[in-house]
């Protein structure tokens, strides 16, 4: 089943709130090998002007991929997850994700296109606090490999 | 895999003085960042899977990975992306100064059970903007002699 091109331009309602915790930030920082104490020591973070420990630059993917799940799990979209390869990823940070943030993600399906027998879907997740402050724009392109 | 529960002794020791952020005036186009090698093994991928909530079996289950046509278990592209940018954040002096970061995933990092894999990461300053004190670093990441990231650009704001 081909990927449904009608999904291009679709915008999903904001997700449930994700609460950014110091524990998850530490776990993620250790997993990617970021030794900056700003991820684990609130005093260091405050001395640099942050409200609390801050997340590494790619942490937002954790929330963005959960947002993407709304599209990928939608049977109408026609995306076979077993054939999905991550093609591109980009983050624009309006400010660092910080422990204590309560963020919601709004998923936009920017493009759906076919190229060389594969389908490529570019999604954009806008992460903002519950109060509406923009925090991060995460853009992802997935490639759905065509049948052999 | 690091398993220090409470005392982060392997992380940088917090000091009284805030770590200095690199100043814009000391940076020029063409500057090379200190290169590094990221070693990745299966334990590391399981650690990243748990931390990131990306539990796709191709990143830890060898029979599954081979059944879907891969040569072996492969690293999460996001692991490679996330570990590569530590080259930039360490050089800048504050992980919060990276305001933009994007990559293409050009080849998977294959992670054999015994040996794991080494990802060689280097970076060069591609452009600087005196008005915003922003610098753009292009990262190169290779594994087994092949580039695994393409068009990998990180933008950081310096002091």
XYZ file of C-alpha atoms in Angstrom:
307
model
C 0.000 0.000 0.000
C 1.537 3.332 -1.007
C 1.931 6.216 1.392
C -1.173 8.392 1.319
C -0.254 11.724 -0.306
C -3.443 13.284 1.045
C -1.694 13.535 4.410
C 0.557 16.329 3.126
C -0.373 19.535 4.912
C -2.144 17.763 7.748
C -1.751 19.262 11.222
C -2.537 17.168 14.288
C -3.969 18.549 17.516
C -1.413 19.250 20.278
C -0.334 16.134 22.155
C -0.698 15.409 25.830
C 1.765 17.300 27.997
C 5.277 15.858 28.294
C 7.012 16.784 31.546
C 10.772 17.152 31.154
C 12.514 15.646 34.194
C 16.048 16.022 35.497
C 16.262 12.217 35.687
C 15.435 11.738 31.996
C 17.853 14.490 30.989
C 20.654 12.795 32.965
C 19.825 9.399 31.457
C 19.834 10.835 27.927
C 23.041 12.830 28.452
C 24.837 9.724 29.739
C 23.543 7.658 26.804
C 24.963 10.079 24.202
C 28.133 10.677 26.228
C 27.656 14.373 26.951
C 29.886 15.189 29.931
C 28.684 18.799 30.320
C 27.647 19.177 33.991
C 24.834 21.502 32.863
C 22.774 18.317 32.259
C 23.152 16.980 35.794
C 24.037 19.783 38.199
C 21.346 22.399 38.802
C 23.830 24.798 40.392
C 26.032 24.755 37.307
C 22.926 25.287 35.170
C 21.792 28.249 37.268
C 25.277 29.769 37.174
C 24.923 29.837 33.386
C 21.522 31.487 33.554
C 19.220 28.483 33.129
C 16.310 27.780 35.455
C 17.416 24.162 36.028
C 19.411 21.424 34.290
C 19.032 21.552 30.492
C 18.731 18.797 27.915
C 21.346 17.933 25.252
C 20.624 19.306 21.742
C 19.017 16.102 20.428
C 16.855 15.286 23.475
C 13.791 16.781 21.752
C 13.692 13.764 19.440
C 12.276 11.769 22.312
C 9.159 13.939 22.335
C 9.078 14.509 18.573
C 9.140 10.785 17.774
C 6.179 10.256 20.049
C 4.374 12.962 18.070
C 5.375 11.292 14.781
C 3.749 8.127 16.090
C 0.347 9.705 15.491
C 1.067 9.658 11.752
C 3.009 6.400 11.578
C 0.376 4.433 13.513
C -2.496 5.831 11.455
C -3.534 2.963 9.128
C -4.889 5.515 6.642
C -1.369 6.956 6.202
C -0.120 3.683 4.694
C 3.302 3.769 6.361
C 4.859 0.317 6.887
C 7.057 0.952 9.929
C 9.220 -2.103 9.225
C 10.341 -0.373 6.018
C 11.049 3.004 7.604
C 14.576 4.454 7.595
C 15.471 7.780 9.209
C 16.728 10.054 6.421
C 17.252 13.479 7.976
C 16.795 15.213 11.290
C 17.051 18.852 12.249
C 16.457 20.883 15.402
C 16.030 24.600 15.845
C 16.106 25.521 19.526
C 14.336 28.681 20.578
C 15.716 27.964 24.048
C 17.052 24.790 25.708
C 14.560 22.223 26.991
C 14.809 22.532 30.768
C 13.872 20.243 33.652
C 10.407 21.214 34.808
C 9.185 22.205 31.359
C 5.667 21.008 30.544
C 5.624 20.801 26.752
C 3.108 19.885 24.097
C 3.970 18.928 20.530
C 2.034 19.856 17.431
C 2.747 17.594 14.468
C 2.734 19.000 10.933
C 3.061 16.755 7.877
C 5.037 19.089 5.620
C 5.650 16.908 2.565
C 4.815 13.451 1.254
C 6.622 12.542 -1.958
C 7.783 9.600 -4.029
C 11.362 9.325 -5.276
C 13.107 6.388 -6.905
C 10.523 3.859 -5.789
C 10.645 5.046 -2.180
C 8.331 7.381 -0.305
C 9.706 10.284 1.720
C 7.721 11.977 4.446
C 8.880 15.148 6.171
C 7.259 15.990 9.472
C 7.749 18.978 11.715
C 6.984 18.975 15.417
C 6.596 22.337 17.080
C 7.322 21.990 20.796
C 5.951 24.684 23.054
C 5.224 25.044 26.742
C 1.640 24.683 27.900
C 1.697 28.482 28.217
C 2.496 28.745 24.514
C 6.217 29.651 24.594
C 7.969 28.151 21.557
C 10.840 25.880 22.661
C 11.987 23.762 19.725
C 11.183 22.967 16.105
C 12.136 19.383 15.228
C 12.025 18.392 11.542
C 12.374 14.777 10.460
C 12.429 13.064 7.090
C 11.693 9.360 6.984
C 12.170 7.155 3.954
C 9.748 4.276 3.447
C 11.613 1.782 1.289
C 9.640 0.502 -1.697
C 9.020 -3.200 -2.268
C 11.839 -5.229 -3.805
C 28.012 1.407 30.010
C 28.251 3.935 32.784
C 26.383 2.941 35.914
C 27.207 5.571 38.505
C 23.920 6.087 40.319
C 24.567 9.035 42.569
C 28.109 10.327 42.372
C 28.775 11.588 38.868
C 32.506 11.163 39.297
C 33.048 10.372 35.634
C 31.348 13.611 34.628
C 33.148 16.922 34.909
C 33.469 17.949 38.518
C 31.225 20.941 39.166
C 33.367 23.861 40.173
C 32.541 27.129 41.869
C 33.384 29.171 38.799
C 31.068 28.791 35.821
C 32.787 27.081 32.894
C 33.904 29.623 30.349
C 32.014 29.723 27.088
C 34.242 30.155 24.060
C 34.409 33.757 22.887
C 33.508 34.692 19.338
C 36.684 36.729 18.841
C 38.915 33.664 19.295
C 37.217 31.700 16.484
C 38.000 31.859 12.748
C 36.584 30.142 9.689
C 38.631 27.018 9.023
C 39.414 26.303 12.692
C 39.409 22.575 13.401
C 37.739 21.256 16.549
C 39.588 18.537 18.506
C 38.589 15.223 16.908
C 37.219 12.338 18.956
C 36.340 8.667 18.664
C 32.998 7.403 19.934
C 33.044 3.698 20.694
C 29.637 2.064 20.465
C 28.739 -1.474 21.485
C 25.476 -3.351 22.046
C 25.291 -2.305 25.688
C 25.508 1.324 24.616
C 22.694 0.850 22.116
C 20.468 -0.722 24.768
C 21.298 2.213 27.038
C 20.386 4.675 24.272
C 17.206 2.725 23.429
C 16.051 3.071 27.020
C 17.030 6.713 27.352
C 15.453 7.773 24.048
C 12.460 5.399 24.141
C 13.408 4.243 20.618
C 13.207 0.493 21.126
C 13.262 -0.556 17.466
C 14.645 -4.129 17.448
C 17.085 -3.418 14.596
C 19.203 -1.612 17.194
C 19.693 -4.542 19.604
C 18.264 -7.794 18.199
C 20.738 -9.350 15.748
C 18.494 -12.108 14.304
C 15.726 -9.538 13.791
C 18.078 -7.059 12.116
C 19.369 -9.730 9.747
C 15.833 -10.955 9.003
C 14.886 -7.483 7.722
C 17.908 -7.399 5.424
C 20.496 -5.526 7.475
C 24.078 -6.826 7.724
C 23.878 -6.806 11.541
C 22.530 -4.666 14.381
C 22.867 -0.976 13.477
C 23.178 2.037 15.761
C 20.284 4.464 16.072
C 20.947 7.315 13.660
C 19.937 9.550 16.541
C 22.645 7.984 18.731
C 25.249 8.951 16.140
C 23.743 12.416 15.781
C 23.522 12.933 19.547
C 27.013 11.704 20.346
C 28.645 13.574 17.437
C 27.378 16.954 18.645
C 29.174 16.518 21.976
C 32.278 17.496 19.992
C 30.661 20.905 19.470
C 29.147 21.343 22.929
C 32.472 20.502 24.641
C 34.312 22.963 22.389
C 31.738 25.713 22.976
C 31.701 25.139 26.735
C 27.921 24.991 27.198
C 25.494 22.506 25.639
C 22.754 25.116 25.776
C 24.486 27.291 23.184
C 23.683 24.988 20.249
C 20.689 26.656 18.624
C 20.478 24.664 15.384
C 21.639 21.189 14.468
C 20.759 19.103 11.443
C 22.119 15.993 9.709
C 21.413 13.548 6.924
C 21.819 9.879 7.733
C 23.863 8.628 4.805
C 24.905 5.142 5.995
C 24.133 3.008 9.014
C 26.754 2.345 11.691
C 26.979 -1.447 11.845
C 27.655 -2.693 15.399
C 29.006 -6.265 15.569
C 28.503 -8.189 18.815
C 32.166 -8.646 19.737
C 34.035 -5.606 18.523
C 31.386 -2.915 18.469
C 32.176 0.042 16.230
C 34.192 3.247 16.343
C 32.714 6.479 15.034
C 35.386 9.052 14.179
C 34.075 12.577 14.614
C 35.754 15.799 13.520
C 34.548 19.327 12.965
C 35.535 22.529 11.163
C 34.212 26.077 11.533
C 32.449 26.839 8.228
C 31.130 30.340 8.876
C 30.881 33.016 11.538
C 28.481 35.912 11.999
C 29.853 38.799 14.097
C 26.425 40.409 14.519
C 24.844 37.418 16.229
C 28.113 35.788 17.442
C 26.890 32.610 15.805
C 29.337 30.080 14.406
C 28.468 27.178 12.119
C 30.456 23.977 12.551
C 30.404 21.231 9.941
C 30.809 17.802 11.492
C 32.255 14.759 9.769
C 31.441 11.335 11.191
C 32.822 8.132 9.732
C 32.571 4.471 10.684
C 34.488 1.675 8.966
C 35.927 4.345 6.658
C 32.542 5.544 5.344
C 30.736 8.790 6.062
C 27.688 8.081 8.206
C 26.389 11.652 8.458
C 25.954 14.087 5.619
C 25.438 17.837 5.669
C 25.941 17.786 9.447
C 25.819 21.404 10.580
C 25.594 22.758 14.110
C 25.114 26.441 14.888
C 26.199 27.750 18.287
C 26.028 31.181 19.901
C 29.324 32.199 21.499
C 30.130 34.914 24.035
